[in-house]
Short mmCIF file of C-alpha atoms in Angstrom, two decimals:
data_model
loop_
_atom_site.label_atom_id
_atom_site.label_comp_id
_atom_site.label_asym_id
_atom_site.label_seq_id
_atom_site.Cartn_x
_atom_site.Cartn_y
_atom_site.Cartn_z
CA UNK R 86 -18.31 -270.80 46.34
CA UNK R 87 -18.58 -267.68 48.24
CA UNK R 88 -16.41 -265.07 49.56
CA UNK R 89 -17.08 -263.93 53.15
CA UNK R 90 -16.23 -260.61 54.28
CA UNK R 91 -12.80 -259.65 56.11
CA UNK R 92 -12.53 -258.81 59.42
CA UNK R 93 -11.56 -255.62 60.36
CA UNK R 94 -10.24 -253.89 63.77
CA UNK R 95 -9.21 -250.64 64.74
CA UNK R 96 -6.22 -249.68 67.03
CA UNK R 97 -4.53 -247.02 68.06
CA UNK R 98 -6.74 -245.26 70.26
CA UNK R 99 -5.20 -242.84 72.77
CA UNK R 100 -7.99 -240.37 75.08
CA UNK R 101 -6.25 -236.85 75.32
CA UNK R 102 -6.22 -235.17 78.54
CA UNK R 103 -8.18 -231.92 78.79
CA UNK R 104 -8.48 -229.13 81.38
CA UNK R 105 -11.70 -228.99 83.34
CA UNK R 106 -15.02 -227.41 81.15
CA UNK R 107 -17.95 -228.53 83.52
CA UNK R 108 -18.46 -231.19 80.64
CA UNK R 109 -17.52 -235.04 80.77
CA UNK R 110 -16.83 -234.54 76.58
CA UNK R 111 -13.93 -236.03 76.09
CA UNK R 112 -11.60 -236.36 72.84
CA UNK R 113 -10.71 -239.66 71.51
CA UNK R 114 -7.63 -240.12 68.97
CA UNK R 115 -9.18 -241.52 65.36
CA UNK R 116 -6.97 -244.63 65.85
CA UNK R 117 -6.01 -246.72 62.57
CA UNK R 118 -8.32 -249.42 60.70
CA UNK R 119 -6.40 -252.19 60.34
CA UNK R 120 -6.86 -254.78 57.51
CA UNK R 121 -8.25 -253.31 54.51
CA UNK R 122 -6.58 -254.60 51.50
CA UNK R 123 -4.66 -251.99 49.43
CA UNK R 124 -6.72 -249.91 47.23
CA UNK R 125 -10.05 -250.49 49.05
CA UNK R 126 -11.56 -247.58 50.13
CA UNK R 127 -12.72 -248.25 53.33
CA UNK R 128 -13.04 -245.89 56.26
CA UNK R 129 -14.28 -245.79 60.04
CA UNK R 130 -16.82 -242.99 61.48
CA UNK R 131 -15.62 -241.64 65.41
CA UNK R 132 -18.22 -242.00 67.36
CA UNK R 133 -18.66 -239.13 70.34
CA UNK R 134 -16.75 -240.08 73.82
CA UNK R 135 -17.73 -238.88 77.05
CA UNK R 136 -15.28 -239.10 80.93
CA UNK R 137 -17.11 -240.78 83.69
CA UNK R 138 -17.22 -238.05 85.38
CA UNK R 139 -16.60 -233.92 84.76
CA UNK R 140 -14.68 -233.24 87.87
CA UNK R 141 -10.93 -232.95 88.33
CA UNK R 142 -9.26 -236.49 88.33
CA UNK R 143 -6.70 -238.83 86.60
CA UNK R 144 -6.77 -242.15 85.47
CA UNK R 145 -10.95 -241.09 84.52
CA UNK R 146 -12.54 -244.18 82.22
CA UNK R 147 -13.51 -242.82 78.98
CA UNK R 148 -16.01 -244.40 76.81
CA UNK R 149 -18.66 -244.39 74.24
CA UNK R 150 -22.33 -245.84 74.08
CA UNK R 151 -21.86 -245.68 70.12
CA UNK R 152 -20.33 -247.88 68.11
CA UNK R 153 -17.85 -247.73 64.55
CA UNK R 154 -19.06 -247.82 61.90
CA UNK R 155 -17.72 -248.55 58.35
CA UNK R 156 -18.25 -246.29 55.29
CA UNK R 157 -16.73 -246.06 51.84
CA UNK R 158 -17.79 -248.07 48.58
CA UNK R 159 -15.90 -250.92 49.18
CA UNK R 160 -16.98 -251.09 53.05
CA UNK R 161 -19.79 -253.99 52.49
CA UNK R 162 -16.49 -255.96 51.48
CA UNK R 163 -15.42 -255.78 55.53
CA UNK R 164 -16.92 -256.18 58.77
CA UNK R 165 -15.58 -254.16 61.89
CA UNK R 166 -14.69 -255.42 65.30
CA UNK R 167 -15.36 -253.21 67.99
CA UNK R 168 -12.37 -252.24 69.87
CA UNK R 169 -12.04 -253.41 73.49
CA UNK R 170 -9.40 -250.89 74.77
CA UNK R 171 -9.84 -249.61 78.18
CA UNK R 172 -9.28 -245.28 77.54
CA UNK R 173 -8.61 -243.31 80.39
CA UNK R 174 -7.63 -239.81 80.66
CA UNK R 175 -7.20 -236.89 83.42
CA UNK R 176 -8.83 -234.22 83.36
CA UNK R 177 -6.54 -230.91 85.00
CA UNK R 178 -7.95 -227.76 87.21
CA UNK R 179 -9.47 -224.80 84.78
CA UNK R 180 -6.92 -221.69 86.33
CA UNK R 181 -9.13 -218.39 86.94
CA UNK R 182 -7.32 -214.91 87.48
CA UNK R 183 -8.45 -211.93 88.96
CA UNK R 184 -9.50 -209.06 86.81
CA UNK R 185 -10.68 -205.30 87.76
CA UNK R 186 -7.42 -204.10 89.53
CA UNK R 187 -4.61 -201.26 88.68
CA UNK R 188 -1.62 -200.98 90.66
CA UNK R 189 -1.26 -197.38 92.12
CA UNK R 190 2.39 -195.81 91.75
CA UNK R 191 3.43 -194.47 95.04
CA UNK R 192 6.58 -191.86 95.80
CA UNK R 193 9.24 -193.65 97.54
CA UNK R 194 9.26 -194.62 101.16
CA UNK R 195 11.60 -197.65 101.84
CA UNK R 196 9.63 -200.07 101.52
CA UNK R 197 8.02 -202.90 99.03
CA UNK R 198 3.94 -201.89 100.03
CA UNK R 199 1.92 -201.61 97.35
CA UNK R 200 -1.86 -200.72 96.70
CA UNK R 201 -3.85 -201.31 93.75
CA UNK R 202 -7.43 -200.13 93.31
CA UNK R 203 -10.68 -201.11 91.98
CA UNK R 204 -13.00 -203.93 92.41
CA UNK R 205 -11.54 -207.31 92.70
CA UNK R 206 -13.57 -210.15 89.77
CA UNK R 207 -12.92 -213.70 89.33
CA UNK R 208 -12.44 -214.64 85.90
CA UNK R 209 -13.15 -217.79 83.97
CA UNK R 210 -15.80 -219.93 86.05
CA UNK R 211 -17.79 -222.03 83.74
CA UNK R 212 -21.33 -221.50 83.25
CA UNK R 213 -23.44 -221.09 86.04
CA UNK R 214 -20.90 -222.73 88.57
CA UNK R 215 -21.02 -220.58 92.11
CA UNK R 216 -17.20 -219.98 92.76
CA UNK R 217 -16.52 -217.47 95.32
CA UNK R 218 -12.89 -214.98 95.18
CA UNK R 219 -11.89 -214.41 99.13
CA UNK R 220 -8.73 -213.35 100.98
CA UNK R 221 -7.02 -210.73 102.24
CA UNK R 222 -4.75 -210.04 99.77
CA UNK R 223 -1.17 -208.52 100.25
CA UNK R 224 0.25 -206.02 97.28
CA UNK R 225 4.34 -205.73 97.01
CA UNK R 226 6.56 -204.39 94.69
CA UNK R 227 10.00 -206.50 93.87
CA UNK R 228 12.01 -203.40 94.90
CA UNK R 229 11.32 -200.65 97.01
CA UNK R 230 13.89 -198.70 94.95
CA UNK R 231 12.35 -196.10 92.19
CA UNK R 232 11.78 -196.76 89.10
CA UNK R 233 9.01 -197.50 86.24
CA UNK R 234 6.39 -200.05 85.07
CA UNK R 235 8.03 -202.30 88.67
CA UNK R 236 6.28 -205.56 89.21
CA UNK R 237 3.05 -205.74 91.89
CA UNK R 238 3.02 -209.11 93.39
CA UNK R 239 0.07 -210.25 94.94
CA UNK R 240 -0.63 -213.13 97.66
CA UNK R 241 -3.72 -213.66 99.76
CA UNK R 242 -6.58 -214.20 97.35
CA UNK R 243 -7.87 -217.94 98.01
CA UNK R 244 -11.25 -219.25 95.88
CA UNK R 245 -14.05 -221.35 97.66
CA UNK R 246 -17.61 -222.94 96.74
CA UNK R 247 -19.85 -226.44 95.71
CA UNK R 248 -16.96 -226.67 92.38
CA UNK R 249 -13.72 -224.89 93.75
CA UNK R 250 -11.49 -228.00 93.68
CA UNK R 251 -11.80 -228.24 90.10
CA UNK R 252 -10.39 -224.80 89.91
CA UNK R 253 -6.50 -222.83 90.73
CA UNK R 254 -6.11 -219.45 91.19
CA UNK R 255 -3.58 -217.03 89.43
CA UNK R 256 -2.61 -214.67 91.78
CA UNK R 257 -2.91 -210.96 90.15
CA UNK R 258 0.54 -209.20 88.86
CA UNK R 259 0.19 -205.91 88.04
CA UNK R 260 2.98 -203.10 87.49
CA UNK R 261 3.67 -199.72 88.79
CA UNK R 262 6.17 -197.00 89.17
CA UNK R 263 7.85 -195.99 92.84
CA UNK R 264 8.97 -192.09 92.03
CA UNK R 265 11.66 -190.48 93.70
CA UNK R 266 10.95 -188.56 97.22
CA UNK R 267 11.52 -184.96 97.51
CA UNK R 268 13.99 -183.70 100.21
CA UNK R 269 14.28 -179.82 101.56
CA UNK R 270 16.90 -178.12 102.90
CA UNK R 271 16.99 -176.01 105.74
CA UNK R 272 19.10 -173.60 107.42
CA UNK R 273 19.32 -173.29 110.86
CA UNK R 274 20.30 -169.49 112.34
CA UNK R 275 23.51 -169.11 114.15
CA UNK R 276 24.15 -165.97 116.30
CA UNK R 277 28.12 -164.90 116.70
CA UNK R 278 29.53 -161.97 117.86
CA UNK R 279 29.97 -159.06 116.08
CA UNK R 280 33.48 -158.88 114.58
CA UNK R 281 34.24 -155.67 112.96
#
């Protein structure tokens, strides 16, 4: 008689979302191999997965032109099914920052203005990807009151190019201190008669 070899399937196979790399490599879970018989040693390889496409997305087919395979010394007991599962997965905007500023500490003059110096560099464009920083941006302290190390907010900067929607922008925060303003006293003259 003869003994034909079990049928095996995986399951269990989940894509994971990633944030966007410039790359359409993509992460598949291992997922489970169903039907070995206890005590076989049988595994599964994971073959490489790749999104359809690299950009920003969700709902992004995920798939593989390789197939499992089955390893292990009791493997040429089994065969393997292919799994069928439709994967999909989003992939999320890569956030750049700004980098090369210093908030400036200022003496104290009512008001929330702030200024920070230096040259203004975006930070964290992949590769060779053209991504250009723009804006006018607008510095302000959370207080005009003194004090030290006070937060520098800053709006305005906006990001363009071929690749910017795959992209957000963190909006520099820096910190500074407002020191107190000095006053002076004066005296005005005041003529009286003489009163002896």
């Amino acid at each position: 008689a003869a003994i034909s070899s079990k049928e095996l399937t995986v399951t269990g196979l989940t894509a994971t979302n990633k944030a966007y790399d410039g790359t359409t490599e993509a992460t598949v879970s291992a997922g489970e191999l169903q039907g070995v018989i206890t005590g076989d040693a049988v595994s599964t390889s994971s073959p490489s997965y790749a999104f359809a496409s690299a950009d920003v997305g969700t709902g992004i087919a995920v798939s593989s032109t390789e197939s499992y395979s089955l390893t292990g010394s009791a493997a040429g007991n089994y065969t393997l099914s292919q799994p069928s599962v439709a994967l999909t997965a989003a992939i999320s905007s890569k956030e750049l920052t700004v980098t090369g500023l210093t908030a400036t500490n200022k003496v104290y003059d009512g008001t929330t203005e702030g200024f920070k110096t230096g040259i203004a560099t975006l930070s964290g464009v992949e590769g060779s990807e053209v991504v250009s920083l723009s804006g006018v941006p607008v510095h302000r302290f959370i207080s005009s009151n003194t004090g030290t190390d006070i937060t520098v907010n800053t709006t305005g900067y906006s990001i363009s190019g071929v690749t910017a929607e795959n992209y957000s922008l963190t909006q520099p925060i820096h910190s500074a201190h407002i020191t107190p303003k000095g006053l002076t006293i004066t005296a005005d003259a005041i003529t009286k008669a003489k009163d002896d």
